[in-house]
PDB file of C-alpha atoms and ligand atoms in Angstrom:
ATOM      1  CA  MET A  14     111.544 195.230  -9.086  1.00 90.00           C
ATOM      2  CA  LYS A  15     112.200 198.808 -10.043  1.00 92.00           C
ATOM      3  CA  THR A  16     113.633 198.540 -13.472  1.00 94.00           C
ATOM      4  CA  VAL A  17     113.246 196.551 -16.651  1.00 96.00           C
ATOM      5  CA  ASN A  18     116.863 195.295 -16.359  1.00 94.00           C
ATOM      6  CA  GLU A  19     115.635 193.099 -13.587  1.00 95.00           C
ATOM      7  CA  PHE A  20     113.349 191.249 -15.843  1.00 93.00           C
ATOM      8  CA  LYS A  21     116.222 189.538 -17.687  1.00 90.00           C
ATOM      9  CA  LYS A  22     118.186 188.978 -14.462  1.00 94.00           C
ATOM     10  CA  LEU A  23     115.305 186.954 -12.899  1.00 96.00           C
ATOM     11  CA  LYS A  24     115.111 184.858 -16.056  1.00 96.00           C
ATOM     12  CA  SER A  25     118.855 184.216 -16.062  1.00 95.00           C
ATOM     13  CA  GLN A  26     118.482 183.054 -12.349  1.00 97.00           C
ATOM     14  CA  SER A  27     115.567 180.916 -13.267  1.00 97.00           C
ATOM     15  CA  LYS A  28     113.279 182.971 -10.879  1.00 97.00           C
ATOM     16  CA  LYS A  29     109.682 183.355 -11.717  1.00 98.00           C
ATOM     17  CA  ILE A  30     108.088 186.929 -12.315  1.00 98.00           C
ATOM     18  CA  SER A  31     104.765 187.969 -10.814  1.00 98.00           C
ATOM     19  CA  MET A  32     102.722 190.770 -12.340  1.00 98.00           C
ATOM     20  CA  VAL A  33      99.239 192.172 -11.847  1.00 99.00           C
ATOM     21  CA  THR A  34      97.270 194.868 -13.471  1.00 99.00           C
ATOM     22  CA  CYS A  35      96.271 197.941 -11.583  1.00 99.00           C
ATOM     23  CA  TYR A  36      94.187 201.062 -12.407  1.00 99.00           C
ATOM     24  CA  ASP A  37      93.866 203.085  -9.271  1.00 98.00           C
ATOM     25  CA  TYR A  38      95.691 204.700  -6.394  1.00 98.00           C
ATOM     26  CA  TRP A  39      94.624 202.638  -3.421  1.00 98.00           C
ATOM     27  CA  SER A  40      95.247 199.229  -5.091  1.00 98.00           C
ATOM     28  CA  ALA A  41      98.656 200.594  -6.110  1.00 98.00           C
ATOM     29  CA  LYS A  42      99.303 201.212  -2.520  1.00 98.00           C
ATOM     30  CA  ILE A  43      98.480 197.728  -1.440  1.00 98.00           C
ATOM     31  CA  ILE A  44     100.456 196.279  -4.318  1.00 98.00           C
ATOM     32  CA  ASP A  45     103.443 198.461  -3.494  1.00 98.00           C
ATOM     33  CA  GLU A  46     103.748 196.786  -0.133  1.00 98.00           C
ATOM     34  CA  SER A  47     103.246 193.212  -1.569  1.00 98.00           C
ATOM     35  CA  ASP A  48     105.863 190.832  -3.133  1.00 98.00           C
ATOM     36  CA  ILE A  49     104.520 191.271  -6.625  1.00 98.00           C
ATOM     37  CA  ASP A  50     107.311 192.108  -8.927  1.00 98.00           C
ATOM     38  CA  ALA A  51     105.797 194.584 -11.477  1.00 98.00           C
ATOM     39  CA  VAL A  52     102.594 196.293 -12.387  1.00 98.00           C
ATOM     40  CA  LEU A  53     100.726 196.866 -15.689  1.00 99.00           C
ATOM     41  CA  VAL A  54      98.164 199.535 -16.300  1.00 99.00           C
ATOM     42  CA  GLY A  55      96.379 197.450 -18.941  1.00 98.00           C
ATOM     43  CA  ASP A  56      94.053 198.716 -21.439  1.00 98.00           C
ATOM     44  CA  SER A  57      91.691 196.230 -19.742  1.00 98.00           C
ATOM     45  CA  ALA A  58      90.897 199.243 -17.636  1.00 98.00           C
ATOM     46  CA  ALA A  59      88.269 199.960 -20.332  1.00 98.00           C
ATOM     47  CA  MET A  60      86.561 196.714 -19.415  1.00 98.00           C
ATOM     48  CA  VAL A  61      87.331 196.480 -15.735  1.00 98.00           C
ATOM     49  CA  MET A  62      86.994 200.094 -14.624  1.00 98.00           C
ATOM     50  CA  HIS A  63      84.634 201.555 -17.191  1.00 98.00           C
ATOM     51  CA  GLY A  64      82.378 198.566 -18.032  1.00 98.00           C
ATOM     52  CA  PHE A  65      83.161 198.459 -21.869  1.00 98.00           C
ATOM     53  CA  GLU A  66      82.874 195.092 -23.634  1.00 97.00           C
ATOM     54  CA  THR A  67      86.334 195.224 -25.271  1.00 98.00           C
ATOM     55  CA  THR A  68      89.568 197.079 -24.814  1.00 98.00           C
ATOM     56  CA  ILE A  69      88.934 198.973 -28.032  1.00 98.00           C
ATOM     57  CA  ASN A  70      87.276 201.827 -25.943  1.00 98.00           C
ATOM     58  CA  ALA A  71      90.497 202.487 -24.138  1.00 98.00           C
ATOM     59  CA  GLU A  72      91.853 205.947 -25.131  1.00 98.00           C
ATOM     60  CA  ILE A  73      95.223 207.536 -24.482  1.00 98.00           C
ATOM     61  CA  GLU A  74      93.640 209.979 -22.024  1.00 98.00           C
ATOM     62  CA  MET A  75      92.021 206.985 -20.148  1.00 98.00           C
ATOM     63  CA  MET A  76      95.286 205.171 -19.913  1.00 98.00           C
ATOM     64  CA  CYS A  77      97.214 208.386 -18.766  1.00 98.00           C
ATOM     65  CA  TYR A  78      94.495 209.073 -16.049  1.00 98.00           C
ATOM     66  CA  HIS A  79      94.832 205.572 -14.658  1.00 99.00           C
ATOM     67  CA  THR A  80      98.662 205.521 -14.995  1.00 99.00           C
ATOM     68  CA  ALA A  81      98.973 208.735 -13.029  1.00 98.00           C
ATOM     69  CA  ALA A  82      96.630 207.496 -10.300  1.00 98.00           C
ATOM     70  CA  VAL A  83      98.691 204.175 -10.053  1.00 98.00           C
ATOM     71  CA  LYS A  84     101.971 206.100 -10.124  1.00 98.00           C
ATOM     72  CA  ARG A  85     100.933 208.124  -7.049  1.00 98.00           C
ATOM     73  CA  GLY A  86     100.483 204.866  -4.990  1.00 98.00           C
ATOM     74  CA  LEU A  87     103.367 202.886  -6.541  1.00 98.00           C
ATOM     75  CA  LYS A  88     106.745 203.954  -5.171  1.00 96.00           C
ATOM     76  CA  ASN A  89     108.746 200.682  -5.290  1.00 95.00           C
ATOM     77  CA  LYS A  90     107.702 198.802  -8.373  1.00 97.00           C
ATOM     78  CA  LEU A  91     108.203 198.938 -12.147  1.00 98.00           C
ATOM     79  CA  LEU A  92     105.158 200.407 -13.868  1.00 98.00           C
ATOM     80  CA  ILE A  93     104.387 199.464 -17.481  1.00 98.00           C
ATOM     81  CA  SER A  94     101.369 201.004 -19.368  1.00 98.00           C
ATOM     82  CA  ASP A  95      99.505 199.707 -22.363  1.00 98.00           C
ATOM     83  CA  LEU A  96      99.434 201.696 -25.578  1.00 98.00           C
ATOM     84  CA  PRO A  97      95.703 201.750 -26.297  1.00 98.00           C
ATOM     85  CA  PHE A  98      93.877 200.549 -29.521  1.00 98.00           C
ATOM     86  CA  LEU A  99      95.352 201.929 -32.815  1.00 97.00           C
ATOM     87  CA  SER A 100      97.808 204.200 -31.174  1.00 96.00           C
ATOM     88  CA  ASN A 101     100.523 202.472 -33.197  1.00 94.00           C
ATOM     89  CA  ARG A 102      98.577 202.587 -36.370  1.00 94.00           C
ATOM     90  CA  LYS A 103      98.012 206.420 -36.753  1.00 96.00           C
ATOM     91  CA  GLY A 104     101.493 207.364 -37.767  1.00 95.00           C
ATOM     92  CA  ILE A 105     104.638 207.771 -35.927  1.00 96.00           C
ATOM     93  CA  SER A 106     104.002 211.244 -34.488  1.00 97.00           C
ATOM     94  CA  PHE A 107     100.654 210.013 -32.959  1.00 97.00           C
ATOM     95  CA  LEU A 108     102.514 207.100 -31.463  1.00 98.00           C
ATOM     96  CA  MET A 109     105.361 209.022 -30.015  1.00 98.00           C
ATOM     97  CA  GLU A 110     102.952 211.647 -28.623  1.00 98.00           C
ATOM     98  CA  SER A 111     100.895 208.939 -27.003  1.00 98.00           C
ATOM     99  CA  ILE A 112     104.091 207.337 -25.447  1.00 98.00           C
ATOM    100  CA  ASP A 113     105.204 210.860 -24.366  1.00 98.00           C
ATOM    101  CA  LYS A 114     101.930 211.348 -22.503  1.00 98.00           C
ATOM    102  CA  LEU A 115     102.102 207.816 -20.909  1.00 98.00           C
ATOM    103  CA  MET A 116     105.660 208.327 -19.740  1.00 98.00           C
ATOM    104  CA  LYS A 117     104.954 211.767 -18.353  1.00 98.00           C
ATOM    105  CA  ALA A 118     101.991 210.254 -16.455  1.00 98.00           C
ATOM    106  CA  GLY A 119     104.506 207.854 -14.803  1.00 98.00           C
ATOM    107  CA  ALA A 120     104.916 204.826 -17.042  1.00 98.00           C
ATOM    108  CA  GLN A 121     108.575 203.445 -17.159  1.00 98.00           C
ATOM    109  CA  ALA A 122     107.863 201.195 -20.128  1.00 98.00           C
ATOM    110  CA  VAL A 123     105.025 200.545 -22.592  1.00 98.00           C
ATOM    111  CA  LYS A 124     103.320 197.360 -23.943  1.00 98.00           C
ATOM    112  CA  ILE A 125     102.472 197.092 -27.465  1.00 98.00           C
ATOM    113  CA  GLU A 126     100.176 194.303 -28.893  1.00 98.00           C
ATOM    114  CA  GLY A 127     101.216 192.356 -31.981  1.00 97.00           C
ATOM    115  CA  ALA A 128     104.353 191.940 -34.082  1.00 97.00           C
ATOM    116  CA  ASP A 129     104.415 192.047 -37.969  1.00 96.00           C
ATOM    117  CA  ASP A 130     104.615 195.527 -39.200  1.00 92.00           C
ATOM    118  CA  ASN A 131     104.676 196.791 -35.620  1.00 95.00           C
ATOM    119  CA  LEU A 132     108.309 195.546 -35.597  1.00 97.00           C
ATOM    120  CA  GLU A 133     109.840 198.678 -37.192  1.00 96.00           C
ATOM    121  CA  LEU A 134     107.884 200.907 -34.913  1.00 97.00           C
ATOM    122  CA  ILE A 135     108.865 199.001 -31.829  1.00 97.00           C
ATOM    123  CA  GLN A 136     112.480 199.253 -32.872  1.00 97.00           C
ATOM    124  CA  TYR A 137     112.058 203.168 -33.287  1.00 97.00           C
ATOM    125  CA  VAL A 138     110.353 203.419 -29.831  1.00 98.00           C
ATOM    126  CA  ILE A 139     113.245 201.283 -28.253  1.00 98.00           C
ATOM    127  CA  ASN A 140     115.891 203.432 -30.074  1.00 98.00           C
ATOM    128  CA  SER A 141     114.211 206.458 -28.575  1.00 98.00           C
ATOM    129  CA  GLY A 142     115.038 205.176 -25.019  1.00 98.00           C
ATOM    130  CA  ILE A 143     111.665 203.605 -24.196  1.00 98.00           C
ATOM    131  CA  PRO A 144     111.541 200.015 -22.941  1.00 98.00           C
ATOM    132  CA  VAL A 145     108.856 197.957 -24.788  1.00 98.00           C
ATOM    133  CA  MET A 146     107.100 194.814 -23.584  1.00 98.00           C
ATOM    134  CA  GLY A 147     105.667 192.772 -26.525  1.00 98.00           C
ATOM    135  CA  HIS A 148     102.296 190.895 -26.412  1.00 98.00           C
ATOM    136  CA  ILE A 149     101.393 187.971 -28.712  1.00 98.00           C
ATOM    137  CA  GLY A 150      98.815 185.163 -28.717  1.00 98.00           C
ATOM    138  CA  LEU A 151      95.344 186.418 -27.856  1.00 98.00           C
ATOM    139  CA  THR A 152      95.939 190.137 -28.331  1.00 98.00           C
ATOM    140  CA  PRO A 153      92.629 191.619 -27.071  1.00 98.00           C
ATOM    141  CA  GLN A 154      92.770 194.607 -29.405  1.00 98.00           C
ATOM    142  CA  PHE A 155      92.429 192.037 -32.331  1.00 97.00           C
ATOM    143  CA  VAL A 156      89.273 190.545 -30.697  1.00 97.00           C
ATOM    144  CA  HIS A 157      87.106 191.057 -33.630  1.00 97.00           C
ATOM    145  CA  GLN A 158      89.503 189.463 -36.014  1.00 96.00           C
ATOM    146  CA  PHE A 159      89.845 186.472 -33.759  1.00 96.00           C
ATOM    147  CA  GLY A 160      86.031 186.234 -33.456  1.00 97.00           C
ATOM    148  CA  GLY A 161      86.127 186.379 -29.628  1.00 96.00           C
ATOM    149  CA  TYR A 162      88.484 185.733 -26.674  1.00 97.00           C
ATOM    150  CA  LYS A 163      89.699 182.264 -27.886  1.00 96.00           C
ATOM    151  CA  LEU A 164      92.751 180.188 -27.529  1.00 98.00           C
ATOM    152  CA  GLN A 165      95.388 181.040 -30.172  1.00 98.00           C
ATOM    153  CA  GLY A 166      98.259 179.150 -31.746  1.00 98.00           C
ATOM    154  CA  LYS A 167      96.545 175.680 -31.797  1.00 97.00           C
ATOM    155  CA  ASP A 168      97.636 174.489 -35.193  1.00 97.00           C
ATOM    156  CA  GLU A 169     101.213 174.020 -36.310  1.00 98.00           C
ATOM    157  CA  LYS A 170     101.211 177.045 -38.642  1.00 98.00           C
ATOM    158  CA  ALA A 171      99.783 179.458 -36.062  1.00 98.00           C
ATOM    159  CA  ALA A 172     102.232 178.147 -33.503  1.00 98.00           C
ATOM    160  CA  GLU A 173     105.206 178.509 -35.858  1.00 98.00           C
ATOM    161  CA  LYS A 174     104.076 182.120 -36.533  1.00 98.00           C
ATOM    162  CA  PHE A 175     103.907 183.013 -32.848  1.00 98.00           C
ATOM    163  CA  LEU A 176     107.419 181.555 -32.278  1.00 98.00           C
ATOM    164  CA  ASP A 177     108.710 183.569 -35.175  1.00 98.00           C
ATOM    165  CA  ASP A 178     106.930 186.733 -33.805  1.00 98.00           C
ATOM    166  CA  ALA A 179     108.431 186.164 -30.457  1.00 98.00           C
ATOM    167  CA  LYS A 180     111.948 185.958 -31.814  1.00 98.00           C
ATOM    168  CA  LYS A 181     111.468 189.018 -33.894  1.00 98.00           C
ATOM    169  CA  LEU A 182     110.155 190.900 -30.875  1.00 98.00           C
ATOM    170  CA  GLU A 183     113.235 189.886 -28.917  1.00 98.00           C
ATOM    171  CA  ASP A 184     115.480 190.963 -31.878  1.00 98.00           C
ATOM    172  CA  ALA A 185     113.700 194.343 -32.030  1.00 97.00           C
ATOM    173  CA  GLY A 186     114.787 194.775 -28.425  1.00 97.00           C
ATOM    174  CA  CYS A 187     111.636 194.092 -26.288  1.00 98.00           C
ATOM    175  CA  PHE A 188     112.661 193.474 -22.655  1.00 98.00           C
ATOM    176  CA  ALA A 189     109.779 190.890 -22.033  1.00 98.00           C
ATOM    177  CA  ILE A 190     106.798 189.411 -23.981  1.00 98.00           C
ATOM    178  CA  VAL A 191     103.254 188.692 -22.721  1.00 99.00           C
ATOM    179  CA  LEU A 192     101.998 185.389 -24.043  1.00 98.00           C
ATOM    180  CA  GLU A 193      98.323 185.312 -23.810  1.00 98.00           C
ATOM    181  CA  MET A 194      95.862 182.335 -24.242  1.00 98.00           C
ATOM    182  CA  MET A 195      97.998 179.748 -26.056  1.00 98.00           C
ATOM    183  CA  PRO A 196      98.660 176.135 -25.424  1.00 98.00           C
ATOM    184  CA  SER A 197     101.326 175.425 -22.754  1.00 98.00           C
ATOM    185  CA  GLU A 198     103.458 173.393 -25.138  1.00 98.00           C
ATOM    186  CA  LEU A 199     103.787 176.516 -27.346  1.00 98.00           C
ATOM    187  CA  SER A 200     104.487 179.007 -24.613  1.00 98.00           C
ATOM    188  CA  ALA A 201     107.080 176.505 -23.199  1.00 98.00           C
ATOM    189  CA  LYS A 202     108.777 176.309 -26.541  1.00 98.00           C
ATOM    190  CA  ILE A 203     108.799 180.145 -26.976  1.00 98.00           C
ATOM    191  CA  THR A 204     110.062 180.619 -23.436  1.00 98.00           C
ATOM    192  CA  LYS A 205     112.843 178.085 -24.002  1.00 98.00           C
ATOM    193  CA  GLU A 206     114.073 179.791 -27.265  1.00 98.00           C
ATOM    194  CA  LEU A 207     114.137 183.356 -25.956  1.00 98.00           C
ATOM    195  CA  SER A 208     116.607 184.956 -23.661  1.00 97.00           C
ATOM    196  CA  ILE A 209     114.073 187.614 -22.609  1.00 97.00           C
ATOM    197  CA  PRO A 210     111.283 186.655 -20.119  1.00 98.00           C
ATOM    198  CA  THR A 211     107.821 185.556 -21.155  1.00 98.00           C
ATOM    199  CA  ILE A 212     104.884 186.573 -19.031  1.00 98.00           C
ATOM    200  CA  GLY A 213     101.887 184.338 -19.431  1.00 98.00           C
ATOM    201  CA  ILE A 214      98.178 184.681 -18.949  1.00 98.00           C
ATOM    202  CA  GLY A 215      96.241 181.554 -19.959  1.00 98.00           C
ATOM    203  CA  ALA A 216      99.422 180.223 -21.349  1.00 98.00           C
ATOM    204  CA  GLY A 217     100.247 177.499 -18.871  1.00 98.00           C
ATOM    205  CA  PRO A 218     102.889 176.952 -16.219  1.00 98.00           C
ATOM    206  CA  PHE A 219     106.112 177.063 -18.266  1.00 98.00           C
ATOM    207  CA  THR A 220     106.419 180.822 -19.034  1.00 98.00           C
ATOM    208  CA  ASP A 221     108.941 182.865 -16.939  1.00 98.00           C
ATOM    209  CA  GLY A 222     106.201 184.742 -15.218  1.00 98.00           C
ATOM    210  CA  GLN A 223     102.449 185.179 -14.839  1.00 98.00           C
ATOM    211  CA  ILE A 224     100.153 188.136 -14.928  1.00 99.00           C
ATOM    212  CA  LEU A 225      96.543 188.337 -13.797  1.00 98.00           C
ATOM    213  CA  VAL A 226      94.069 191.189 -13.907  1.00 98.00           C
ATOM    214  CA  LEU A 227      93.904 192.364 -10.294  1.00 98.00           C
ATOM    215  CA  GLN A 228      90.042 192.236 -10.065  1.00 98.00           C
ATOM    216  CA  ASP A 229      90.115 188.681 -11.549  1.00 98.00           C
ATOM    217  CA  LEU A 230      92.641 187.492  -9.067  1.00 98.00           C
ATOM    218  CA  LEU A 231      90.509 189.024  -6.186  1.00 98.00           C
ATOM    219  CA  GLY A 232      87.290 187.387  -7.415  1.00 98.00           C
ATOM    220  CA  MET A 233      85.407 190.667  -7.887  1.00 98.00           C
ATOM    221  CA  SER A 234      83.282 189.208 -10.688  1.00 96.00           C
ATOM    222  CA  LYS A 235      81.132 186.321  -9.794  1.00 93.00           C
ATOM    223  CA  ASP A 236      80.451 185.322 -13.344  1.00 93.00           C
ATOM    224  CA  PHE A 237      83.890 185.615 -14.932  1.00 95.00           C
ATOM    225  CA  GLN A 238      85.599 182.252 -14.542  1.00 97.00           C
ATOM    226  CA  PRO A 239      87.786 181.303 -17.514  1.00 97.00           C
ATOM    227  CA  LYS A 240      89.695 178.072 -16.980  1.00 97.00           C
ATOM    228  CA  PHE A 241      92.962 179.733 -16.401  1.00 98.00           C
ATOM    229  CA  LEU A 242      91.849 181.945 -13.622  1.00 98.00           C
ATOM    230  CA  ARG A 243      92.521 181.117  -9.980  1.00 98.00           C
ATOM    231  CA  LYS A 244      90.679 183.399  -7.669  1.00 98.00           C
ATOM    232  CA  TYR A 245      92.599 184.233  -4.427  1.00 98.00           C
ATOM    233  CA  LEU A 246      89.786 185.843  -2.743  1.00 98.00           C
ATOM    234  CA  ASN A 247      85.934 185.884  -2.972  1.00 98.00           C
ATOM    235  CA  GLY A 248      86.028 189.646  -3.381  1.00 98.00           C
ATOM    236  CA  PHE A 249      82.462 189.918  -4.724  1.00 98.00           C
ATOM    237  CA  GLU A 250      80.986 188.092  -1.791  1.00 98.00           C
ATOM    238  CA  LEU A 251      83.107 189.781   0.838  1.00 98.00           C
ATOM    239  CA  ILE A 252      82.138 193.260  -0.397  1.00 98.00           C
ATOM    240  CA  LEU A 253      78.543 192.453  -0.916  1.00 98.00           C
ATOM    241  CA  ASN A 254      78.324 191.058   2.599  1.00 98.00           C
ATOM    242  CA  SER A 255      80.103 194.144   4.060  1.00 98.00           C
ATOM    243  CA  LEU A 256      77.773 196.497   2.324  1.00 98.00           C
ATOM    244  CA  ASN A 257      74.767 194.496   3.422  1.00 98.00           C
ATOM    245  CA  LYS A 258      76.103 194.526   6.978  1.00 98.00           C
ATOM    246  CA  PHE A 259      76.558 198.199   6.809  1.00 98.00           C
ATOM    247  CA  ASN A 260      73.069 198.683   5.465  1.00 98.00           C
ATOM    248  CA  ASP A 261      71.654 196.440   8.409  1.00 98.00           C
ATOM    249  CA  ASP A 262      73.562 198.407  10.980  1.00 98.00           C
ATOM    250  CA  VAL A 263      72.298 201.738   9.665  1.00 98.00           C
ATOM    251  CA  LYS A 264      68.753 200.489   9.413  1.00 98.00           C
ATOM    252  CA  ASN A 265      68.839 198.953  12.854  1.00 98.00           C
ATOM    253  CA  GLN A 266      70.630 201.918  14.394  1.00 98.00           C
ATOM    254  CA  ASN A 267      73.635 199.843  15.253  1.00 98.00           C
ATOM    255  CA  TYR A 268      76.004 202.384  13.507  1.00 98.00           C
ATOM    256  CA  PRO A 269      77.377 204.521  14.625  1.00 98.00           C
ATOM    257  CA  ASN A 270      77.570 203.543  18.269  1.00 98.00           C
ATOM    258  CA  LYS A 271      78.732 205.681  21.195  1.00 98.00           C
ATOM    259  CA  GLU A 272      82.532 205.022  20.576  1.00 98.00           C
ATOM    260  CA  GLU A 273      82.128 205.974  17.002  1.00 98.00           C
ATOM    261  CA  SER A 274      80.406 209.247  17.742  1.00 98.00           C
ATOM    262  CA  TYR A 275      81.792 212.610  18.870  1.00 98.00           C
TER     263      TYR A 275
HETATM  264  O1  KIV B   5      95.256 194.831 -20.564  1.00 77.19           O
HETATM  265  C1  KIV B   5      95.732 193.952 -19.871  1.00 77.19           C
HETATM  266  O2  KIV B   5      95.153 193.720 -18.731  1.00 77.19           O
HETATM  267  C2  KIV B   5      96.652 193.041 -20.433  1.00 77.19           C
HETATM  268  C3  KIV B   5      97.106 191.837 -19.524  1.00 77.19           C
HETATM  269  C4  KIV B   5      96.070 190.996 -19.170  1.00 77.19           C
HETATM  270  C5  KIV B   5      98.273 191.200 -20.171  1.00 77.19           C
HETATM  271  O3  KIV B   5      96.947 193.241 -21.449  1.00 77.19           O
END
């Protein structure tokens, strides 16, 4: 998929949407040749690529750096980038300057966490010609308010609020909404009531699409195993074994051999 317009088209055809995060050039090149529909340069880059404990440490410079690297490897897929922590809370000029930098780095759309008083800003951004993806449920930039990475929307009041937020984000003009860590029943209801696609993570099987952090999907961390995560590769072990094999070959003078030498 190359444009945001295709998101709605896929939903109208009842076709599921697959997304992964990406933060670097060589992963982007592999994803570009895959069947994955679209790519997010998530602010999870702060955690996955830089080892911070939350996404709060993502800065616009960091997001632009990763967006530009991904863009160089991604020629055939839609590229969405996250607006980092507080960039929508420091005034409209700060927000627009941040978006300007992200778009010039190669993003075709931006993702903004939360609804409420963001709605007016989101509308302004969309009216400026920038496609916006919403994000509700467990919005990681609110982690300290939530008291951890916990399932959201469990009681009726919270569920109603998320449904209302989703409708308002659709009305504001978002082209899709990420639903993170909420009961399947709630994400199913939101998905049914919206005409724009929902992309789930830890939100069950009934959303219009799914997104996973690339390194999670590839099993790069041996300890990180939330219930929702299916690991499609044991990346940690495969890489560890390859490194140890190289080390053995070097130490045992098995590498390089004659064919590998000039
Ligand atoms: O930053 C991120 O990786 C995200 C997705 C997991 C939705 O926001």
